[in-house]
Coordinates of N, CA and C in Angstrom, one line a residue:
M17 N -16.0 -24.2 17.6 CA -14.6 -23.9 17.5 C -13.9 -25.3 17.3
D18 N -13.1 -25.4 16.3 CA -12.4 -26.7 16.1 C -11.2 -26.7 17.1
K19 N -10.5 -27.8 17.2 CA -9.5 -27.9 18.3 C -8.3 -26.9 18.0
K20 N -8.0 -26.7 16.8 CA -6.9 -25.7 16.5 C -7.3 -24.3 16.9
T21 N -8.5 -23.9 16.5 CA -8.9 -22.6 16.9 C -9.1 -22.4 18.4
F22 N -9.5 -23.5 19.0 CA -9.7 -23.4 20.5 C -8.3 -23.3 21.2
L23 N -7.3 -24.0 20.7 CA -6.0 -23.9 21.3 C -5.4 -22.5 21.1
I24 N -5.6 -22.0 19.9 CA -5.1 -20.6 19.6 C -5.9 -19.6 20.6
F25 N -7.2 -19.8 20.7 CA -8.0 -19.0 21.6 C -7.4 -19.0 23.0
L26 N -7.2 -20.2 23.5 CA -6.6 -20.3 24.9 C -5.3 -19.6 25.0
M27 N -4.4 -19.8 24.1 CA -3.1 -19.2 24.1 C -3.2 -17.7 24.1
V28 N -4.0 -17.1 23.2 CA -4.2 -15.7 23.0 C -4.8 -15.1 24.3
W29 N -5.8 -15.7 24.8 CA -6.5 -15.1 26.0 C -5.6 -15.2 27.2
F30 N -4.9 -16.3 27.4 CA -3.9 -16.5 28.5 C -2.8 -15.5 28.4
S31 N -2.3 -15.3 27.2 CA -1.2 -14.3 27.0 C -1.7 -12.9 27.3
G32 N -2.9 -12.6 26.8 CA -3.5 -11.2 27.1 C -3.7 -11.0 28.5
F33 N -4.1 -12.0 29.3 CA -4.3 -11.9 30.7 C -3.0 -11.7 31.4
I34 N -1.9 -12.4 31.0 CA -0.6 -12.2 31.6 C 0.0 -10.8 31.3
I35 N -0.2 -10.4 30.0 CA 0.4 -9.1 29.6 C -0.3 -7.9 30.2
S36 N -1.6 -8.0 30.4 CA -2.4 -6.9 30.9 C -1.9 -6.4 32.3
S37 N -1.9 -5.1 32.5 CA -1.4 -4.5 33.7 C -2.5 -4.7 34.8
P38 N -2.0 -4.9 36.0 CA -3.0 -4.9 37.2 C -3.6 -3.6 37.4
A39 N -3.1 -2.5 36.9 CA -3.6 -1.2 37.1 C -4.9 -0.9 36.4
D40 N -5.0 -1.5 35.2 CA -6.3 -1.2 34.4 C -7.2 -2.4 34.6
N41 N -8.4 -2.3 34.0 CA -9.4 -3.3 34.2 C -9.4 -4.4 33.1
L42 N -8.3 -4.5 32.4 CA -8.3 -5.6 31.4 C -8.4 -7.0 31.9
K43 N -7.8 -7.2 33.1 CA -7.9 -8.6 33.7 C -9.4 -8.9 33.9
I44 N -10.2 -8.0 34.4 CA -11.6 -8.2 34.6 C -12.3 -8.4 33.3
K45 N -12.0 -7.6 32.3 CA -12.6 -7.8 30.9 C -12.3 -9.1 30.3
F46 N -11.0 -9.5 30.4 CA -10.5 -10.7 29.9 C -11.1 -11.9 30.6
S47 N -11.2 -11.8 31.9 CA -11.8 -12.9 32.7 C -13.3 -13.1 32.3
A48 N -14.0 -12.0 32.2 CA -15.5 -12.1 31.8 C -15.6 -12.6 30.4
G49 N -14.8 -12.1 29.5 CA -14.9 -12.5 28.1 C -14.5 -14.0 27.9
F50 N -13.5 -14.4 28.6 CA -13.0 -15.8 28.6 C -14.1 -16.7 29.1
L51 N -14.7 -16.4 30.2 CA -15.8 -17.2 30.8 C -17.0 -17.3 29.9
V52 N -17.4 -16.2 29.2 CA -18.5 -16.3 28.3 C -18.2 -17.2 27.1
I53 N -17.1 -17.0 26.5 CA -16.7 -17.8 25.4 C -16.6 -19.3 25.7
I54 N -16.0 -19.6 26.9 CA -15.9 -21.0 27.3 C -17.2 -21.5 27.6
L55 N -18.1 -20.8 28.2 CA -19.5 -21.2 28.4 C -20.2 -21.6 27.1
I56 N -20.1 -20.7 26.1 CA -20.7 -21.0 24.8 C -20.1 -22.2 24.2
H57 N -18.8 -22.4 24.4 CA -18.1 -23.6 23.9 C -18.6 -24.9 24.6
I58 N -18.7 -24.8 25.9 CA -19.1 -26.0 26.7 C -20.6 -26.3 26.4
L59 N -21.4 -25.3 26.3 CA -22.8 -25.6 25.9 C -23.0 -26.0 24.5
G60 N -22.0 -25.9 23.7 CA -22.1 -26.2 22.3 C -22.9 -25.3 21.4
L61 N -23.1 -24.1 21.9 CA -23.9 -23.1 21.1 C -23.3 -22.8 19.8
E62 N -22.0 -22.8 19.7 CA -21.4 -22.4 18.4 C -21.6 -23.5 17.3
R63 N -21.9 -24.8 17.8 CA -22.1 -25.9 16.8 C -23.5 -25.7 16.2
C64 N -24.4 -25.0 16.8 CA -25.8 -24.8 16.3 C -25.8 -23.6 15.4
S65 N -24.8 -22.8 15.3 CA -24.8 -21.6 14.6 C -24.5 -21.8 13.1
D66 N -24.8 -20.8 12.3 CA -24.5 -20.9 10.8 C -23.0 -20.6 10.6
E67 N -22.5 -20.7 9.4 CA -21.1 -20.5 9.0 C -20.7 -19.1 9.2
V68 N -21.5 -18.1 8.8 CA -21.1 -16.7 8.9 C -21.0 -16.3 10.4
N69 N -22.0 -16.6 11.2 CA -21.9 -16.3 12.7 C -20.7 -16.9 13.3
L70 N -20.5 -18.2 13.0 CA -19.4 -18.9 13.6 C -18.0 -18.3 13.2
K71 N -17.9 -17.9 11.9 CA -16.6 -17.2 11.6 C -16.4 -15.9 12.3
A72 N -17.5 -15.1 12.4 CA -17.4 -13.9 13.2 C -17.0 -14.1 14.6
F73 N -17.6 -15.1 15.2 CA -17.4 -15.5 16.6 C -15.9 -16.0 16.8
N74 N -15.4 -16.8 15.9 CA -14.1 -17.3 16.0 C -13.1 -16.2 15.8
I75 N -13.3 -15.3 14.9 CA -12.4 -14.2 14.7 C -12.4 -13.3 15.9
T76 N -13.6 -13.0 16.5 CA -13.7 -12.2 17.7 C -13.0 -12.9 18.9
A77 N -13.2 -14.2 19.0 CA -12.6 -14.9 20.2 C -11.1 -14.9 20.1
V78 N -10.5 -15.0 18.9 CA -9.1 -15.0 18.8 C -8.4 -13.7 18.8
T79 N -9.1 -12.7 18.2 CA -8.4 -11.4 18.0 C -8.7 -10.3 19.1
Y80 N -9.8 -10.5 19.8 CA -10.2 -9.4 20.8 C -9.1 -9.1 21.8
P81 N -8.5 -10.1 22.5 CA -7.5 -9.7 23.4 C -6.3 -9.0 22.8
V82 N -5.9 -9.4 21.6 CA -4.7 -8.8 20.9 C -5.0 -7.4 20.6
I83 N -6.2 -7.1 20.1 CA -6.6 -5.7 19.7 C -6.7 -4.9 21.0
E84 N -7.3 -5.4 22.0 CA -7.4 -4.7 23.3 C -6.1 -4.3 23.9
V85 N -5.1 -5.3 23.9 CA -3.8 -5.0 24.4 C -3.1 -4.0 23.6
L86 N -3.2 -4.1 22.2 CA -2.5 -3.1 21.3 C -3.1 -1.7 21.5
L87 N -4.4 -1.7 21.7 CA -5.0 -0.3 21.9 C -4.5 0.3 23.2
R88 N -4.5 -0.5 24.2 CA -4.0 0.0 25.5 C -2.5 0.4 25.4
A89 N -1.7 -0.3 24.7 CA -0.3 0.0 24.5 C -0.1 1.3 23.7
S90 N -1.1 1.6 22.8 CA -0.9 2.7 22.0 C -1.3 4.1 22.6
I91 N -1.8 4.0 23.8 CA -2.2 5.3 24.5 C -1.1 6.3 24.5
G92 N 0.2 5.9 24.6 CA 1.3 6.9 24.6 C 1.5 7.5 23.3
F93 N 1.0 6.9 22.2 CA 1.2 7.4 20.8 C 0.0 8.0 20.2
I94 N -1.2 7.6 20.7 CA -2.4 8.1 20.1 C -3.2 8.8 21.2
D95 N -4.0 9.7 20.8 CA -4.9 10.4 21.8 C -5.7 9.4 22.6
P96 N -5.6 9.5 23.9 CA -6.4 8.5 24.8 C -7.9 8.5 24.5
L97 N -8.4 9.6 24.1 CA -9.8 9.7 23.8 C -10.1 8.8 22.5
A98 N -9.3 8.9 21.5 CA -9.4 8.0 20.3 C -9.3 6.6 20.7
V99 N -8.4 6.2 21.6 CA -8.2 4.8 22.0 C -9.5 4.4 22.7
N100 N -10.0 5.2 23.6 CA -11.2 4.9 24.3 C -12.4 4.7 23.4
I101 N -12.5 5.5 22.4 CA -13.6 5.4 21.4 C -13.5 4.1 20.6
A102 N -12.2 3.8 20.2 CA -12.0 2.5 19.5 C -12.3 1.3 20.3
E103 N -11.9 1.4 21.6 CA -12.1 0.3 22.5 C -13.6 0.0 22.7
H104 N -14.4 1.0 22.8 CA -15.9 0.8 23.0 C -16.6 0.4 21.7
F105 N -16.1 0.9 20.6 CA -16.6 0.4 19.3 C -16.4 -1.1 19.1
L106 N -15.2 -1.5 19.4 CA -14.8 -2.9 19.2 C -15.5 -3.8 20.3
A107 N -15.7 -3.2 21.5 CA -16.4 -4.0 22.5 C -17.8 -4.2 22.1
G108 N -18.5 -3.2 21.6 CA -19.9 -3.4 21.1 C -19.9 -4.4 20.0
A109 N -19.0 -4.4 19.1 CA -18.9 -5.4 18.0 C -18.7 -6.8 18.5
A110 N -17.8 -6.9 19.5 CA -17.5 -8.2 20.1 C -18.8 -8.8 20.8
V111 N -19.5 -7.9 21.5 CA -20.7 -8.4 22.2 C -21.7 -8.9 21.1
A112 N -21.9 -8.1 20.0 CA -22.8 -8.5 19.0 C -22.4 -9.9 18.4
S113 N -21.1 -10.1 18.2 CA -20.6 -11.4 17.7 C -20.9 -12.5 18.6
V114 N -20.7 -12.3 19.9 CA -21.0 -13.4 20.8 C -22.5 -13.7 20.9
I115 N -23.3 -12.6 20.9 CA -24.7 -12.8 20.9 C -25.2 -13.5 19.7
S116 N -24.6 -13.2 18.5 CA -25.1 -13.8 17.3 C -25.0 -15.4 17.3
V117 N -23.9 -15.8 18.0 CA -23.8 -17.3 18.2 C -24.6 -17.8 19.3
A118 N -24.6 -17.1 20.4 CA -25.3 -17.6 21.6 C -26.9 -17.6 21.4
S119 N -27.4 -16.8 20.5 CA -28.8 -16.7 20.3 C -29.3 -17.2 19.0
W120 N -28.5 -18.0 18.3 CA -28.8 -18.4 16.9 C -30.1 -19.1 16.8
G121 N -30.5 -19.9 17.9 CA -31.8 -20.6 17.9 C -32.9 -19.6 17.7
T122 N -32.8 -18.4 18.3 CA -33.9 -17.4 18.1 C -33.7 -16.7 16.8
L123 N -32.5 -16.3 16.5 CA -32.2 -15.5 15.3 C -32.7 -16.2 14.0
K124 N -32.5 -17.5 13.9 CA -32.8 -18.2 12.7 C -34.3 -18.2 12.4
K125 N -35.1 -18.0 13.4 CA -36.6 -17.9 13.2 C -37.1 -16.6 12.8
L126 N -36.2 -15.6 12.7 CA -36.6 -14.2 12.4 C -36.2 -13.8 11.0
N127 N -36.9 -12.8 10.4 CA -36.4 -12.3 9.1 C -35.2 -11.4 9.4
L128 N -34.6 -10.8 8.3 CA -33.4 -10.0 8.4 C -33.6 -8.8 9.3
N129 N -34.7 -8.1 9.1 CA -35.0 -6.9 9.9 C -35.1 -7.2 11.4
E130 N -35.9 -8.2 11.6 CA -36.1 -8.7 13.0 C -34.8 -9.1 13.7
R131 N -33.9 -9.8 12.9 CA -32.6 -10.2 13.4 C -31.8 -9.0 13.7
F132 N -31.8 -8.0 12.9 CA -31.0 -6.8 13.1 C -31.5 -6.2 14.4
L133 N -32.8 -6.0 14.6 CA -33.3 -5.4 15.8 C -33.0 -6.2 17.0
F134 N -33.2 -7.5 17.0 CA -32.9 -8.4 18.1 C -31.5 -8.3 18.5
L135 N -30.6 -8.5 17.5 CA -29.2 -8.6 17.8 C -28.6 -7.3 18.3
S136 N -29.0 -6.2 17.6 CA -28.5 -4.8 18.0 C -29.1 -4.5 19.4
C137 N -30.4 -4.7 19.6 CA -31.0 -4.3 20.9 C -30.4 -5.1 22.1
L138 N -30.2 -6.4 21.9 CA -29.7 -7.2 23.0 C -28.2 -6.8 23.3
A139 N -27.4 -6.5 22.2 CA -26.1 -6.1 22.4 C -26.0 -4.7 23.1
I140 N -26.9 -3.9 22.8 CA -27.0 -2.5 23.4 C -27.4 -2.7 24.9
V141 N -28.3 -3.5 25.2 CA -28.7 -3.7 26.6 C -27.5 -4.3 27.4
I142 N -26.8 -5.2 26.8 CA -25.6 -5.8 27.5 C -24.5 -4.7 27.7
C143 N -24.3 -3.9 26.7 CA -23.3 -2.8 26.8 C -23.7 -1.8 27.8
L144 N -25.0 -1.5 27.8 CA -25.6 -0.5 28.8 C -25.3 -1.1 30.2
L145 N -25.6 -2.3 30.4 CA -25.4 -2.9 31.8 C -23.9 -2.8 32.2
Y146 N -23.0 -3.1 31.2 CA -21.6 -3.0 31.4 C -21.2 -1.6 31.8
E147 N -21.7 -0.6 31.1 CA -21.4 0.8 31.4 C -22.0 1.2 32.8
L148 N -23.2 0.7 33.1 CA -23.8 1.1 34.4 C -23.0 0.4 35.5
I149 N -22.6 -0.8 35.4 CA -21.8 -1.5 36.4 C -20.5 -0.8 36.6
G150 N -19.8 -0.5 35.5 CA -18.6 0.3 35.6 C -18.7 1.6 36.3
Y151 N -19.8 2.3 35.9 CA -20.1 3.6 36.6 C -20.3 3.4 38.1
L152 N -21.1 2.4 38.5 CA -21.3 2.2 39.9 C -20.1 1.8 40.6
L153 N -19.2 1.1 40.0 CA -18.0 0.7 40.7 C -16.9 1.8 40.8
Y154 N -16.8 2.6 39.8 CA -15.7 3.6 39.7 C -16.1 5.0 40.0
Y155 N -17.4 5.3 40.0 CA -17.8 6.7 40.2 C -18.9 6.8 41.3
E156 N -19.2 8.0 41.7 CA -20.1 8.3 42.7 C -21.5 7.8 42.3
P157 N -22.1 6.8 43.1 CA -23.3 6.2 42.7 C -24.5 7.2 42.7
T158 N -24.4 8.3 43.4 CA -25.6 9.2 43.4 C -25.5 10.3 42.3
A159 N -24.4 10.4 41.6 CA -24.3 11.4 40.6 C -25.0 11.0 39.3
A160 N -25.3 11.9 38.5 CA -25.9 11.6 37.2 C -24.8 11.0 36.3
L161 N -25.2 10.2 35.3 CA -24.2 9.7 34.3 C -23.5 10.8 33.6
Y162 N -22.2 10.7 33.4 CA -21.5 11.8 32.9 C -21.2 11.5 31.4
S163 N -20.7 12.5 30.7 CA -20.6 12.5 29.2 C -19.7 11.4 28.7
D164 N -18.7 11.0 29.4 CA -17.8 9.9 29.0 C -18.6 8.6 28.9
T165 N -19.5 8.4 29.9 CA -20.3 7.1 29.8 C -21.2 7.2 28.6
M166 N -21.8 8.3 28.3 CA -22.7 8.4 27.2 C -21.9 8.2 25.9
R167 N -20.7 8.8 25.8 CA -19.9 8.6 24.6 C -19.5 7.1 24.4
D168 N -19.1 6.5 25.6 CA -18.8 5.0 25.5 C -20.0 4.2 25.1
L169 N -21.1 4.5 25.6 CA -22.3 3.8 25.2 C -22.7 4.0 23.7
A170 N -22.5 5.2 23.3 CA -22.8 5.5 21.8 C -21.8 4.7 20.9
M171 N -20.6 4.6 21.3 CA -19.7 3.8 20.5 C -20.0 2.3 20.6
N172 N -20.4 1.8 21.8 CA -20.9 0.4 21.9 C -22.0 0.2 21.0
I173 N -23.0 1.1 20.9 CA -24.1 1.0 20.0 C -23.7 1.0 18.6
A174 N -22.8 1.9 18.2 CA -22.3 1.9 16.8 C -21.5 0.6 16.5
G175 N -20.7 0.1 17.4 CA -20.0 -1.1 17.1 C -20.9 -2.3 17.0
S176 N -21.9 -2.4 17.9 CA -22.8 -3.6 17.8 C -23.7 -3.5 16.5
A177 N -24.2 -2.3 16.2 CA -25.0 -2.1 15.0 C -24.2 -2.4 13.7
T178 N -23.0 -1.9 13.7 CA -22.1 -2.2 12.5 C -21.9 -3.6 12.3
L179 N -21.5 -4.4 13.3 CA -21.2 -5.8 13.2 C -22.5 -6.5 12.9
S180 N -23.6 -6.1 13.5 CA -24.9 -6.7 13.2 C -25.2 -6.6 11.7
V181 N -25.0 -5.4 11.1 CA -25.3 -5.2 9.7 C -24.4 -6.1 8.8
I182 N -23.1 -6.1 9.2 CA -22.2 -7.0 8.4 C -22.6 -8.4 8.5
I183 N -22.9 -8.9 9.7 CA -23.2 -10.3 9.8 C -24.5 -10.6 9.0
L184 N -25.5 -9.8 9.1 CA -26.8 -10.0 8.4 C -26.6 -9.9 6.9
A185 N -25.8 -9.0 6.5 CA -25.5 -8.9 5.0 C -24.8 -10.1 4.5
L186 N -23.9 -10.6 5.3 CA -23.2 -11.9 4.9 C -24.1 -13.1 5.0
N187 N -25.0 -13.1 6.0 CA -26.0 -14.1 6.1 C -26.9 -14.1 4.9
K188 N -27.3 -12.9 4.5 CA -28.2 -12.8 3.3 C -27.5 -13.3 2.0
K189 N -26.3 -12.8 1.9 CA -25.5 -13.2 0.7 C -25.3 -14.7 0.7
H190 N -24.9 -15.3 1.8 CA -24.6 -16.7 2.0 C -25.9 -17.5 1.8
G191 N -27.0 -17.0 2.3 CA -28.3 -17.7 2.1 C -28.8 -17.6 0.7
A192 N -28.5 -16.5 0.0 CA -28.9 -16.4 -1.4 C -28.0 -17.4 -2.3
R193 N -26.8 -17.6 -1.9 CA -25.9 -18.5 -2.6 C -26.4 -19.9 -2.4
E194 N -26.7 -20.2 -1.1 CA -27.2 -21.6 -0.8 C -28.5 -21.9 -1.6
S195 N -29.4 -21.0 -1.6 CA -30.7 -21.2 -2.3 C -30.5 -21.3 -3.8
A196 N -29.5 -20.6 -4.3 CA -29.2 -20.7 -5.8 C -28.6 -22.1 -6.0
D197 N -27.7 -22.5 -5.1 CA -27.1 -23.9 -5.3 C -28.1 -24.9 -5.2
E198 N -29.1 -24.8 -4.3 CA -30.2 -25.8 -4.2 C -31.0 -25.8 -5.4
G199 N -31.3 -24.6 -6.0 CA -32.1 -24.5 -7.2 C -31.5 -25.1 -8.4
T200 N -30.2 -25.1 -8.5 CA -29.5 -25.6 -9.7 C -29.2 -27.1 -9.6
S201 N -29.3 -27.6 -8.4 CA -29.0 -29.1 -8.3 C -30.2 -29.9 -8.8
G202 N -30.0 -30.8 -9.6 CA -31.0 -31.6 -10.2 C -31.2 -32.9 -9.4
P203 N -32.3 -33.7 -9.7 CA -32.6 -34.9 -9.0 C -31.6 -36.0 -9.2

């Protein structure tokens, strides 16, 4: 993240944290997301990533709190179930975006199919852990998982798989363009 993007990131996440209501769990989500992105920035993982993954990561880092706050604010105008579905779809996509940058060292060694499987599966595992932790915190720990948790997880999977396909398609297109540029350049 360059300095300008990083400052925008800080302002957006700080504003989202202030705007979010203490009644919902946005402060927890924003705190966790902020810490993960700051950790990636401190470790310099985004500097090792390719251009496509970095753009997806920067867009996610800057827009996620805005979209999340707007979705929560729209509950009065839109069916809460639709808002919940959109939230979990976008959360899955955000997790895939963060993983694509954080694990670029591994991803660049894999072919496109292996990248898709690795990125999607890791995002799904993280989303599953998030859903299970939320379930254990807010619901009876001895009861079976309920249908809302399954729907949330299904949307997390759809979001992570969708963004994984988009990132990999752009990587393939970008890689083909780079190899074409290298092939046309003479000595």
